[in-house]
Coordinates of C-alpha atoms in Angstrom, one line a residue:
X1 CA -18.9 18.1 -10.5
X2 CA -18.6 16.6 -7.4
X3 CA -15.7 15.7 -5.2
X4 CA -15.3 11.8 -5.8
X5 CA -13.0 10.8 -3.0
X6 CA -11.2 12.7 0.0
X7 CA -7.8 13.7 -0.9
X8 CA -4.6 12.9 0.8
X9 CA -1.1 13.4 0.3
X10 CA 2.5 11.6 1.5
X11 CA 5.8 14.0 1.1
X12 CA 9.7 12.6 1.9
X13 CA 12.7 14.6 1.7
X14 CA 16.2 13.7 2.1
X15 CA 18.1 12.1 -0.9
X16 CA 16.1 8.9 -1.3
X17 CA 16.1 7.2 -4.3
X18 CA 13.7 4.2 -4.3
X19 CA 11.3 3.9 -2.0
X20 CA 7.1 2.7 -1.3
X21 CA 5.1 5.8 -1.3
X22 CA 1.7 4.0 -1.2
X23 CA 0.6 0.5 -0.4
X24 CA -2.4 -0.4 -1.9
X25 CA -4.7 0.9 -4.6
X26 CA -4.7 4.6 -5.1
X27 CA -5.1 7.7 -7.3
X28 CA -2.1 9.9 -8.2
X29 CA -3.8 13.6 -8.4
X30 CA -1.1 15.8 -8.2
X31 CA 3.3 16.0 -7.5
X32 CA 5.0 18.2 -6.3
X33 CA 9.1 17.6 -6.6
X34 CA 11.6 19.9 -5.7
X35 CA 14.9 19.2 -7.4
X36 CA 18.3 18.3 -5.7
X37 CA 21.7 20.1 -6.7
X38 CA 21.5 18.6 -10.3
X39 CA 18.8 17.8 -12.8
X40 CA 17.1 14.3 -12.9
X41 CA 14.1 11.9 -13.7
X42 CA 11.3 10.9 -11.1
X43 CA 9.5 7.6 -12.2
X44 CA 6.5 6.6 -10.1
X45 CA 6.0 2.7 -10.6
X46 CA 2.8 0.5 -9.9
X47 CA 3.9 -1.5 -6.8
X48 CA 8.3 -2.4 -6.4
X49 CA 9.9 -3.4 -10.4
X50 CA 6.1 -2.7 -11.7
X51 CA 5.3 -0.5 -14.9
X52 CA 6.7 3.3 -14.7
X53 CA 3.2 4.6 -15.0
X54 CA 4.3 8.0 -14.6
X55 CA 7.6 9.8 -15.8
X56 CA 8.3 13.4 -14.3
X57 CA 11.7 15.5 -15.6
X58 CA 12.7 16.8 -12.1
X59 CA 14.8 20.3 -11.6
X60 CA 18.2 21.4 -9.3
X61 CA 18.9 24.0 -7.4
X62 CA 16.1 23.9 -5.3
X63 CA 13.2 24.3 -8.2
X64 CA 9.9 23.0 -7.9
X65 CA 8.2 20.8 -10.6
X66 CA 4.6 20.9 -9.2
X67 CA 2.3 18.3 -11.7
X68 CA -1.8 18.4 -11.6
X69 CA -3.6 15.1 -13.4
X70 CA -6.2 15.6 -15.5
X71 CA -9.5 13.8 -14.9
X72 CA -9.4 11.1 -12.1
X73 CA -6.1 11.0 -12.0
X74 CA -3.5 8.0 -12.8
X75 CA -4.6 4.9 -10.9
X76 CA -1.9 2.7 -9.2
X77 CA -3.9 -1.0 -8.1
X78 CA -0.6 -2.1 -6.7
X79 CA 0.7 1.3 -4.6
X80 CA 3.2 3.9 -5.3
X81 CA 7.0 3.3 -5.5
X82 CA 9.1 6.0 -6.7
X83 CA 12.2 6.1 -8.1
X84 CA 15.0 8.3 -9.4
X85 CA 17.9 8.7 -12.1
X86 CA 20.9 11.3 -12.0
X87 CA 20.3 14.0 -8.6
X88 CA 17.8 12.7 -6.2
X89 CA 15.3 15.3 -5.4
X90 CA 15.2 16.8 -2.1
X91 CA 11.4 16.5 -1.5
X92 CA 8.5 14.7 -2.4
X93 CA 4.7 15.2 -2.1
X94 CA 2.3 12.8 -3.6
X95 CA -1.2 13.9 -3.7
X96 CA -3.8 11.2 -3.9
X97 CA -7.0 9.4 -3.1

């Protein structure tokens, strides 16, 4: 199977809990989230206030939660905005393409 597009990635840290990951149309292939000091959710929206299109529980004390799509991946048409409940994570990397 070939290769189907080259694959980038985006990472944040800090405490941030809404904010545009990717503008334009795109491919989720993989996340990797490394939890804050408390447990939480990370939802990954198409585009600001669009559909949660992925849903990720997220760890504390420093644990990673490290995610690999099957198939293509989960296409966003409108970008990546990502968002958080309870303890923000501490670090972010999208993979995509």
């Amino acid at each position: 199977m070939a290769m189907q597009t080259d694959v980038q990635s985006v990472h944040t840290g800090g405490t941030q809990t809404n904010l545009a990951l990717i503008t334009g149309r795109v491919r989720i292939k993989g996340v990797a989230i490394t939890g804050g000091a408390g447990a939480g959710t990370g939802k990954f929206l198409n585009a600001s206030g669009g559909t949660v299109l992925l849903e990720l529980d997220t760890g504390s004390n420093s644990n990673m939660t490290n995610v690999l799509l099957p198939g293509e991946g989960i296409l966003f048409p409108n970008g990546v905005w990502y968002t958080s409940t309870g303890t923000a994570p501490i670090g972010i990397t999208v993979f995509y393409g």
